[in-house]
C-alpha atoms as one frame of an Amber mdcrd trajectory, in Angstrom:
protein
  43.519-109.455 -46.402  47.063-110.749 -46.083  50.687-109.840 -46.745  53.398
-112.449 -47.276  56.838-111.640 -45.901  59.844-113.972 -45.791  57.723-117.088
 -45.574  55.249-115.595 -43.090  51.596-114.899 -43.826  50.359-111.760 -42.054
  46.585-111.331 -42.086  44.342-108.457 -41.021  40.703-109.140 -40.204  38.131
-106.592 -41.461  38.634-103.511 -39.331  37.733 -99.834 -39.190  39.639 -96.682
 -38.245  39.492 -95.715 -34.587  40.225 -92.097 -35.479  39.963 -89.883 -38.556
  42.049 -86.773 -39.142  40.040 -84.234 -41.120  41.791 -81.506 -43.075  39.046
 -78.886 -43.361  41.367 -76.380 -45.036  44.873 -75.926 -46.418  44.756 -72.162
 -45.907  46.599 -70.605 -42.980  46.993 -67.167 -41.415  50.670 -67.873 -40.583
  53.724 -68.542 -42.690  55.985 -70.402 -40.281  59.602 -70.816 -41.303  59.535
 -74.576 -40.669  56.120 -75.431 -42.156  55.838 -77.897 -45.033  53.053 -75.717
 -46.472  55.869 -73.618 -47.950  56.232 -76.354 -50.585  52.548 -76.801 -51.423
  51.259 -76.137 -54.934  48.988 -73.067 -55.256  46.237 -75.314 -56.639  46.143
 -77.188 -53.316  45.030 -74.205 -51.220  41.307 -74.608 -50.562  38.571 -75.184
 -47.961  36.582 -78.386 -47.541  33.069 -78.081 -48.915  30.327 -78.385 -46.272
  28.386 -80.901 -48.323  31.485 -83.080 -48.596  32.069 -82.728 -44.852  28.511
 -83.832 -44.008  28.916 -86.791 -46.332  32.031 -87.726 -44.374  30.155 -87.495
 -41.046  27.409 -89.711 -42.455  29.999 -92.308 -43.446  31.716 -92.161 -40.055
  28.389 -92.624 -38.254  27.473 -95.546 -40.469  30.858 -97.187 -39.797  30.708
 -96.551 -36.040  33.815 -94.320 -36.016  33.585 -91.832 -33.148  36.870 -89.870
 -33.015  37.683 -86.875 -35.232  40.843 -84.781 -35.089  40.808 -81.470 -36.948
  44.307 -80.665 -38.160  46.344 -80.986 -41.339  48.129 -78.724 -43.772  46.131
 -75.646 -42.819  44.757 -73.801 -39.797  41.250 -75.164 -39.022  40.006 -71.930
 -37.453  40.400 -69.987 -40.729  37.665 -72.066 -42.359  34.682 -69.680 -42.732
  32.274 -72.305 -41.330  34.474 -73.839 -38.649  31.928 -73.416 -35.835  29.303
 -75.174 -37.925  31.820 -77.912 -38.722  32.835 -78.501 -35.099  29.290 -78.056
 -33.792  27.853 -80.610 -36.203  30.446 -83.169 -35.127  29.642 -82.646 -31.434
  25.860 -82.757 -32.042  26.314 -86.158 -33.656  28.236 -87.406 -30.639  31.795
 -87.462 -31.975  34.798 -86.923 -29.736  36.608 -83.899 -31.172  40.214 -82.736
 -30.962  41.212 -79.383 -32.469  44.792 -78.543 -33.387  45.371 -74.801 -33.860
  48.075 -72.161 -33.996  45.955 -70.234 -31.488  45.855 -66.903 -33.309  42.040
 -66.903 -33.519  41.418 -68.890 -30.366  40.085 -65.934 -28.343  37.322 -65.392
 -30.907  36.053 -68.947 -30.521  36.711 -69.864 -26.877  33.135 -69.541 -25.609
  31.697 -71.525 -28.512  34.346 -74.249 -28.296  33.734 -74.806 -24.595  29.941
 -74.644 -24.796  29.754 -77.141 -27.672  31.995 -79.492 -25.696  35.157 -79.812
 -27.764  37.121 -82.554 -26.031  40.673 -81.368 -26.609  42.621 -78.399 -27.947
  46.273 -78.557 -28.976  47.966 -75.180 -29.427  51.238 -74.900 -31.343  53.636
 -72.664 -29.415  57.250 -72.881 -30.563  58.820 -70.479 -28.121  58.287 -68.955
 -24.701  59.978 -65.783 -25.966  57.714 -63.289 -27.830  60.495 -62.014 -30.106
  61.656 -65.472 -31.169  58.052 -66.616 -31.576  57.463 -63.755 -34.005  60.492
 -64.731 -36.092  59.450 -68.399 -36.246  55.713 -68.049 -36.665  55.584 -65.267
 -39.217  52.281 -63.437 -38.988  51.648 -64.701 -35.479  50.821 -62.700 -32.369
  52.342 -64.248 -29.247  50.244 -62.414 -26.671  46.986 -63.054 -28.527  47.707
 -66.776 -28.609  48.486 -66.974 -24.896  45.502 -64.801 -24.001  43.362 -67.232
 -25.961  44.855 -70.193 -24.085  44.306 -68.514 -20.720  40.707 -67.653 -21.612
  40.121 -71.222 -22.741  41.319 -72.501 -19.367  39.290 -69.949 -17.418  36.049
 -70.409 -19.366  36.382 -74.184 -19.114  36.740 -73.982 -15.344  33.883 -71.482
 -15.057  31.468 -73.641 -17.061  32.595 -76.849 -15.427  33.940 -78.272 -18.679
  37.226 -80.142 -18.857  38.745 -80.262 -22.352  42.324 -81.475 -22.408  44.577
 -78.577 -23.421  48.113 -79.198 -24.646  51.039 -77.296 -26.125  52.784 -78.485
 -29.276  56.421 -77.441 -29.646  58.374 -77.811 -32.916  62.035 -78.110 -32.008
  65.003 -76.692 -33.929  68.462 -75.349 -33.161  67.132 -71.803 -32.833  64.613
 -72.624 -30.068  66.301 -75.621 -28.410  67.109 -73.556 -25.324  63.386 -72.956
 -24.798  62.974 -76.593 -23.779  64.290 -75.480 -20.386  61.445 -73.004 -20.050
  58.630 -75.356 -21.062  57.727 -76.879 -17.657  57.185 -73.542 -15.911  55.782
 -71.947 -19.065  53.154 -74.675 -19.384  52.362 -74.652 -15.675  51.796 -70.889
 -15.793  48.896 -71.452 -18.180  47.734 -74.589 -16.355  48.705 -76.781 -19.303
  49.208 -80.415 -18.315  50.704 -81.821 -21.535  53.513 -80.644 -23.791  54.464
 -82.540 -26.951  57.837 -81.854 -28.576  58.511 -82.709 -32.218  61.670 -82.228
 -34.272  61.601 -79.906 -37.249  61.588 -81.612 -40.667  64.095 -79.600 -42.756
  63.346 -78.839 -46.401  66.872 -78.756 -47.855  70.458 -79.665 -46.900  71.116
 -76.031 -46.031  67.965 -75.842 -43.927  68.943 -79.035 -42.111  72.510 -77.879
 -41.459  71.261 -74.601 -40.055  68.339 -75.805 -37.920  68.228 -79.544 -37.142
  69.071 -80.582 -33.564  70.152 -83.990 -34.874  72.427 -82.701 -37.610  75.699
 -83.361 -35.758  76.908 -85.207 -32.623  77.651 -81.833 -31.031  74.058 -80.678
 -31.477  72.728 -84.029 -30.304  74.752 -83.744 -27.092  73.587 -80.178 -26.543
  69.983 -81.214 -27.063  70.357 -84.205 -24.732  71.613 -81.922 -21.939  68.678
 -79.582 -22.516  66.274 -82.503 -22.253  67.817 -83.671 -18.968  67.467 -80.192
 -17.479  63.895 -79.898 -18.744  62.944 -83.198 -17.121  64.485 -82.030 -13.845
  62.575 -78.760 -14.132  59.355 -80.643 -14.755  59.892 -82.766 -11.650  60.552
 -79.662  -9.548  57.132 -78.169 -10.315  55.094 -81.345  -9.861  53.888 -80.181
  -6.457  52.221 -77.202  -8.118  51.024 -78.430 -11.491  51.764 -81.826 -13.087
  53.214 -81.264 -16.559  53.618 -84.286 -18.784  56.313 -83.607 -21.419  56.479
 -86.043 -24.318  59.983 -85.921 -25.779  61.369 -86.815 -29.207  64.502 -88.981
 -29.529  67.855 -87.333 -28.924  69.524 -89.677 -31.419  68.211 -91.553 -34.412
  67.565 -95.143 -33.323  66.451 -98.261 -35.154  63.117 -98.749 -33.411  60.234
 -97.750 -35.682  56.498 -97.337 -35.177  54.036 -95.606 -37.503  51.799 -93.339
 -35.368  48.884 -93.496 -37.827  49.059 -97.276 -38.196  49.519 -97.797 -34.454
  46.482 -95.637 -33.675  44.434 -97.067 -36.599  44.017 -93.547 -37.940  43.356
 -92.348 -41.464  43.538 -88.904 -43.045  40.862 -87.184 -45.156  42.069 -84.252
 -47.245  40.096 -81.077 -47.968  39.044 -82.536 -51.348  37.856 -85.853 -49.907
  40.994 -87.775 -50.820  41.927 -90.472 -48.292  45.643 -90.546 -47.424  47.462
 -92.739 -44.889  48.787 -89.803 -42.868  49.635 -86.109 -42.799  53.135 -86.762
 -44.153  51.870 -88.293 -47.410  48.772 -86.142 -47.903  50.407 -83.664 -50.302
  53.569 -83.233 -52.335  56.638 -81.602 -50.780  60.376 -82.082 -50.134  62.491
 -82.681 -47.043  66.106 -83.407 -46.092  67.654 -85.758 -43.536  71.370 -86.412
 -42.996  72.097 -84.421 -46.126  69.832 -86.487 -48.388  67.005 -84.554 -50.013
  63.834 -86.511 -50.720  60.696 -85.891 -52.732  57.326 -86.881 -51.268  54.519
 -87.660 -53.674  50.920 -87.771 -52.354  49.577 -91.225 -51.500  45.797 -91.314
 -51.994  43.785 -94.541 -51.779  40.414 -93.169 -52.874  37.924 -90.352 -52.401
  34.903 -90.289 -50.081  32.838 -88.552 -52.777  33.176 -91.667 -54.950  33.205
 -94.498 -52.403  32.728 -94.907 -48.679  35.616 -94.369 -46.303  35.265 -97.843
 -44.804  35.481 -99.424 -48.276  38.643 -97.432 -48.977  40.114 -98.431 -45.605
  39.461-102.116 -46.311  40.703-102.046 -49.907  43.554-104.395 -50.740  46.002
-101.597 -51.574  45.380 -99.662 -48.345  45.290-102.776 -46.139  48.630-104.058
 -47.395  50.147-100.600 -47.066  48.879-100.342 -43.480  50.226-103.775 -42.486
  53.667-102.928 -43.853  53.641 -99.595 -42.005  52.428-101.110 -38.738  55.120
-103.815 -38.745  57.819-101.679 -40.413  58.254-104.277 -43.177  60.577-102.027
 -45.132  64.188-100.848 -45.116  65.268 -98.042 -42.809  66.618 -95.426 -45.188
  67.360 -92.873 -42.469  69.890 -95.276 -40.923  71.306 -96.688 -44.145  74.914
 -95.787 -44.957  74.136 -96.171 -48.673  71.355 -93.571 -48.619  73.476 -90.775
 -50.159  74.139 -92.994 -53.180  70.792 -94.826 -53.501  68.242 -93.534 -55.996
  65.418 -95.450 -54.263  65.583 -93.187 -51.236  65.127 -89.975 -53.220  61.331
 -90.340 -53.166  58.568 -92.312 -51.479  57.563 -94.031 -54.718  59.436 -97.309
 -54.026  62.275 -98.841 -52.009  64.898-101.571 -52.373  62.475-104.135 -50.903
  60.053-103.443 -53.796  57.454-101.666 -51.642  55.434 -99.219 -53.739  54.887
 -96.683 -52.234  57.193 -96.827 -49.224  57.496 -95.257 -45.775  61.140 -96.293
 -45.464  62.435 -92.767 -44.906  59.480 -91.324 -42.994  60.638 -89.225 -39.989
  57.356 -89.970 -38.181  58.122 -93.699 -38.343  61.218 -93.117 -36.190  59.396
 -90.847 -33.715  61.569 -88.019 -35.029  58.399 -86.019 -35.683  54.977 -86.412
 -34.127  51.297 -85.885 -34.970  48.632 -84.418 -32.656  46.404 -87.523 -32.630
  43.734 -88.309 -30.059  45.365 -91.681 -29.411  48.436 -89.960 -27.983  46.647
 -87.095 -26.276  43.738 -88.972 -24.657  44.813 -92.595 -24.420  48.500 -93.409
 -24.471  49.787 -90.689 -22.156  46.860 -90.394 -19.755
């Protein structure tokens, strides 16, 4: 399969995903103030059917794909059959990463460790219980941290060694907590912390909460980052903490995390999307420009095999363009406030349809909890 660009012929040999993100549910027991689920349609709230899930595992085995990450637009642990889902994957020899808000972690710790889950990423957006409660509505700070501590202790007791990481969504209201992250993580024997910028929904939301909204906020955030790095260095003798930081300013370098990691996304209904950002419909704002995201779905595993969908002409060309950033950079463009192309992901001024030209993940502004980053790139 090939893409022609400015006289060049770019060809991709038949390949397969190295990792598959599985969205087992779009339900969640939280209602976080920054979560894009707030813009989901009611008809999109559902659990993945077990028969569909087993069909997916069969296809992954047949294709020789060994890495599964359980995350998405819902909380995996609220699926009524989550232990069966995770256990089946481990029995078949898959490497499994679980991304969770941690609220139900204590209930599943023993099972997760015994079945050999390879990694657990827990979203913790504040080291302060009161602020955590305001951000993660419906969440219980102490229960989450008790679950993390039990996970560490049970793992050590049973001689297991899953990688455990914190995920921190950054905004103006919790920016100061970056200073607390090194010691906070070390306290719970966490060795990795990933920080991702909030993706605002509206202009008002962006003005109120984005750390990149103004030069003043960017400078404040940059100083916080410098202090956090210094704090991390100071505790290295006790517990190494690897903090993966987002950019402090919006640059021009772009890299699609899903394309770079050769990762695809399977929705709860079997639909195959390129990434979490384009899995469902929603809206977001950047530099005062509000944009509409329409779902990008290349096929469904109930109708054709995942590998066939991955190798289809439409998906292959899309993936090549994303991997090489063969598209305009709408987030940097001075004409964005006046350009109708940038108002949705349906097309861009280079005639890409659909386009990733204004994707915040492409700029590293936001991040995804993928195995590639947790197990490979930062080890």
